[in-house]
């Protein structure tokens, strides 16, 4: 198993190379108003709009620094789908996914910002050890492996989007859904309001 290793915060992490689509220099991203701090912005990549997450902030530490070795790691985060993120632009399935109701196709690309993104490390699958700690806030943290660089923890890229982006969207929608609508106000309160006016 070939791993791409990098640093986020103060620790070294790794991603299975089979998930990596491309390494992109850290470029300016389009910011998103009201986004959580770890959502660095949106990247235009070959006609697609890709959300980019700063792994340093996602891990609860400082943002990844702007260094020569800092990269946006484009990964395919579709569950169970390895290295199929490079879509053929003439693919008929791509055209089928576009419709007036759904103008943007489903994307399985996700950008992850990391520092010192340059090392490839080969490990045997038998070397991987299940993480001794599982945190609900970080379900994307996977197995660990001892390498020449020390202990490295794998990131399950197929869990990053659900844990970071969709979770926040659900948290934002919950309070909105709990607010009473104007139609739900009892008639007696409407009558009180009319009496005051």
CSV table of C-alpha atoms in Angstrom, one decimal:
chain,number,residue,atom,x,y,z
A,1,UNK,CA,0.0,0.0,0.0
A,2,UNK,CA,1.5,3.3,-1.1
A,3,UNK,CA,0.8,6.3,1.2
A,4,UNK,CA,1.1,10.0,0.6
A,5,UNK,CA,2.2,11.6,3.9
A,6,UNK,CA,1.9,15.2,5.0
A,7,UNK,CA,1.6,17.4,8.0
A,8,UNK,CA,-1.5,19.0,9.4
A,9,UNK,CA,-1.2,20.9,12.6
A,10,UNK,CA,1.7,19.3,14.5
A,11,UNK,CA,1.1,15.7,13.4
A,12,UNK,CA,1.9,13.6,10.3
A,13,UNK,CA,-1.0,12.0,8.4
A,14,UNK,CA,-1.4,9.9,5.3
A,15,UNK,CA,-3.8,9.2,2.5
A,16,UNK,CA,-3.9,6.1,0.3
A,17,UNK,CA,-2.4,7.1,-3.0
A,18,UNK,CA,-5.2,5.2,-4.8
A,19,UNK,CA,-7.5,8.1,-3.6
A,20,UNK,CA,-5.3,10.9,-4.9
A,21,UNK,CA,-6.4,12.5,-8.1
A,22,UNK,CA,-3.8,15.3,-8.3
A,23,UNK,CA,-1.6,17.6,-6.2
A,24,UNK,CA,-2.3,21.3,-6.8
A,25,UNK,CA,-0.2,24.2,-5.6
A,26,UNK,CA,-2.0,26.2,-2.9
A,27,UNK,CA,-3.8,28.8,-4.9
A,28,UNK,CA,-6.2,31.5,-3.9
A,29,UNK,CA,-9.7,30.1,-3.3
A,30,UNK,CA,-13.1,31.6,-3.5
A,31,UNK,CA,-14.3,32.2,0.0
A,32,UNK,CA,-17.7,31.1,1.3
A,33,UNK,CA,-19.6,33.5,3.6
A,34,UNK,CA,-20.6,31.9,6.9
A,35,UNK,CA,-18.5,28.8,6.2
A,36,UNK,CA,-16.9,27.0,9.2
A,37,UNK,CA,-13.2,28.1,9.6
A,38,UNK,CA,-11.8,24.8,8.2
A,39,UNK,CA,-13.6,25.2,4.9
A,40,UNK,CA,-10.9,27.2,3.1
A,41,UNK,CA,-13.1,27.9,0.0
A,42,UNK,CA,-13.9,26.6,-3.4
A,43,UNK,CA,-11.4,25.6,-6.1
A,44,UNK,CA,-12.2,25.7,-9.9
A,45,UNK,CA,-10.7,22.5,-11.3
A,46,UNK,CA,-11.3,21.4,-14.9
A,47,UNK,CA,-14.8,22.8,-15.1
A,48,UNK,CA,-15.8,21.6,-11.6
A,49,UNK,CA,-16.2,23.4,-8.3
A,50,UNK,CA,-14.4,21.6,-5.6
A,51,UNK,CA,-14.7,22.3,-1.8
A,52,UNK,CA,-11.3,22.6,-0.1
A,53,UNK,CA,-10.8,21.8,3.6
A,54,UNK,CA,-7.8,23.0,5.6
A,55,UNK,CA,-6.7,19.9,7.5
A,56,UNK,CA,-4.9,21.9,10.1
A,57,UNK,CA,-8.1,23.6,11.2
A,58,UNK,CA,-10.2,20.5,10.8
A,59,UNK,CA,-7.8,18.7,13.2
A,60,UNK,CA,-8.4,21.6,15.7
A,61,UNK,CA,-5.0,23.2,15.5
A,62,UNK,CA,-3.6,26.1,13.4
A,63,UNK,CA,-4.3,26.5,9.7
A,64,UNK,CA,-1.7,25.0,7.3
A,65,UNK,CA,1.0,27.5,6.6
A,66,UNK,CA,1.7,28.9,3.1
A,67,UNK,CA,5.0,27.0,2.4
A,68,UNK,CA,6.5,25.8,-0.9
A,69,UNK,CA,5.6,22.3,0.2
A,70,UNK,CA,1.9,23.1,1.1
A,71,UNK,CA,-0.5,21.6,-1.4
A,72,UNK,CA,-4.1,21.1,-2.1
A,73,UNK,CA,-4.5,17.3,-2.3
A,74,UNK,CA,-7.4,16.6,-4.7
A,75,UNK,CA,-8.9,13.3,-3.7
A,76,UNK,CA,-11.8,11.1,-4.9
A,77,UNK,CA,-13.9,10.7,-1.8
A,78,UNK,CA,-16.7,8.5,-3.3
A,79,UNK,CA,-17.2,5.5,-0.9
A,80,UNK,CA,-15.4,2.4,-2.2
A,81,UNK,CA,-14.3,4.2,-5.4
A,82,UNK,CA,-10.6,4.4,-5.8
A,83,UNK,CA,-8.9,6.6,-8.4
A,84,UNK,CA,-12.0,7.2,-10.6
A,85,UNK,CA,-12.1,10.9,-9.9
A,86,UNK,CA,-10.7,11.7,-13.4
A,87,UNK,CA,-14.0,12.0,-15.3
A,88,UNK,CA,-14.0,11.9,-19.1
A,89,UNK,CA,-15.6,15.2,-20.2
A,90,UNK,CA,-17.4,13.3,-23.0
A,91,UNK,CA,-18.8,10.7,-20.7
A,92,UNK,CA,-22.6,10.3,-21.3
A,93,UNK,CA,-23.2,9.6,-17.6
A,94,UNK,CA,-21.9,13.0,-16.9
A,95,UNK,CA,-24.3,14.5,-19.3
A,96,UNK,CA,-27.2,12.5,-17.8
A,97,UNK,CA,-26.5,13.9,-14.4
A,98,UNK,CA,-27.0,17.5,-15.7
A,99,UNK,CA,-30.5,18.7,-15.7
A,100,UNK,CA,-32.3,22.0,-15.2
A,101,UNK,CA,-33.3,20.9,-11.7
A,102,UNK,CA,-29.7,19.7,-11.0
A,103,UNK,CA,-27.4,22.0,-13.0
A,104,UNK,CA,-24.2,20.8,-11.2
A,105,UNK,CA,-23.2,17.2,-11.5
A,106,UNK,CA,-22.6,15.1,-8.4
A,107,UNK,CA,-18.9,15.5,-7.6
A,108,UNK,CA,-16.7,13.1,-5.8
A,109,UNK,CA,-13.7,15.5,-5.7
A,110,UNK,CA,-12.6,17.1,-2.5
A,111,UNK,CA,-9.6,19.3,-1.8
A,112,UNK,CA,-7.5,18.8,1.4
A,113,UNK,CA,-4.8,21.3,2.3
A,114,UNK,CA,-1.7,19.8,4.0
A,115,UNK,CA,1.9,20.9,4.6
A,116,UNK,CA,5.1,19.1,3.5
A,117,UNK,CA,3.2,17.1,0.9
A,118,UNK,CA,5.9,15.3,-0.8
A,119,UNK,CA,6.7,12.0,0.8
A,120,UNK,CA,5.5,8.6,-0.5
A,121,UNK,CA,5.8,5.7,1.9
A,122,UNK,CA,5.2,2.1,1.1
A,123,UNK,CA,3.7,0.0,3.9
A,124,UNK,CA,2.3,-3.5,4.1
A,125,UNK,CA,-1.4,-3.8,5.0
A,126,UNK,CA,-0.3,-5.9,8.0
A,127,UNK,CA,1.5,-2.9,9.4
A,128,UNK,CA,-1.7,-1.0,9.8
A,129,UNK,CA,-3.1,-1.0,13.3
A,130,UNK,CA,-6.6,0.1,14.2
A,131,UNK,CA,-6.6,3.4,16.0
A,132,UNK,CA,-6.8,2.9,19.8
A,133,UNK,CA,-9.0,5.9,20.1
A,134,UNK,CA,-12.2,6.7,18.1
A,135,UNK,CA,-13.7,10.2,18.4
A,136,UNK,CA,-17.2,11.1,17.2
A,137,UNK,CA,-15.9,14.5,16.1
A,138,UNK,CA,-13.2,12.9,13.9
A,139,UNK,CA,-14.7,9.8,12.3
A,140,UNK,CA,-12.3,10.3,9.3
A,141,UNK,CA,-9.2,9.4,11.5
A,142,UNK,CA,-8.4,5.8,10.6
A,143,UNK,CA,-5.7,3.2,11.2
A,144,UNK,CA,-2.2,4.1,12.3
A,145,UNK,CA,1.2,2.9,11.1
A,146,UNK,CA,4.7,3.2,12.4
A,147,UNK,CA,7.1,4.5,9.8
A,148,UNK,CA,10.6,5.9,9.6
A,149,UNK,CA,8.9,9.3,10.2
A,150,UNK,CA,7.2,8.1,13.4
A,151,UNK,CA,3.5,7.3,14.0
A,152,UNK,CA,1.4,8.3,11.0
A,153,UNK,CA,-2.4,8.2,11.0
A,154,UNK,CA,-4.4,7.5,7.9
A,155,UNK,CA,-7.3,9.7,6.9
A,156,UNK,CA,-10.3,7.9,5.4
A,157,UNK,CA,-11.2,10.5,2.8
A,158,UNK,CA,-14.6,9.0,2.1
A,159,UNK,CA,-15.6,10.2,5.6
A,160,UNK,CA,-14.2,13.7,5.6
A,161,UNK,CA,-17.1,15.4,3.6
A,162,UNK,CA,-19.8,13.8,5.8
A,163,UNK,CA,-18.1,14.6,9.0
A,164,UNK,CA,-17.2,18.2,8.1
A,165,UNK,CA,-19.4,19.7,5.5
A,166,UNK,CA,-22.7,17.8,5.6
A,167,UNK,CA,-22.7,17.7,9.4
A,168,UNK,CA,-22.5,21.5,9.5
A,169,UNK,CA,-25.3,21.9,7.0
A,170,UNK,CA,-27.5,19.6,9.1
A,171,UNK,CA,-26.6,21.6,12.2
A,172,UNK,CA,-27.6,24.8,10.5
A,173,UNK,CA,-30.9,23.4,9.2
A,174,UNK,CA,-32.1,22.1,12.5
A,175,UNK,CA,-32.7,25.4,14.3
A,176,UNK,CA,-34.4,26.8,11.2
A,177,UNK,CA,-36.7,23.8,11.1
A,178,UNK,CA,-37.6,24.3,14.8
A,179,UNK,CA,-38.7,27.9,14.4
A,180,UNK,CA,-42.5,28.3,14.2
A,181,UNK,CA,-43.9,29.6,11.0
A,182,UNK,CA,-46.4,32.5,10.8
A,183,UNK,CA,-49.2,30.0,10.0
A,184,UNK,CA,-48.4,28.1,13.2
A,185,UNK,CA,-49.1,31.0,15.5
A,186,UNK,CA,-52.4,30.4,17.4
A,187,UNK,CA,-55.4,32.5,16.4
A,188,UNK,CA,-55.6,34.1,19.8
A,189,UNK,CA,-52.2,35.7,19.4
A,190,UNK,CA,-53.3,37.0,16.0
A,191,UNK,CA,-56.3,38.6,17.6
A,192,UNK,CA,-54.2,40.1,20.3
A,193,UNK,CA,-51.9,41.6,17.6
A,194,UNK,CA,-54.9,43.1,15.8
A,195,UNK,CA,-56.3,44.5,19.0
A,196,UNK,CA,-53.0,46.3,19.7
A,197,UNK,CA,-53.0,47.9,16.2
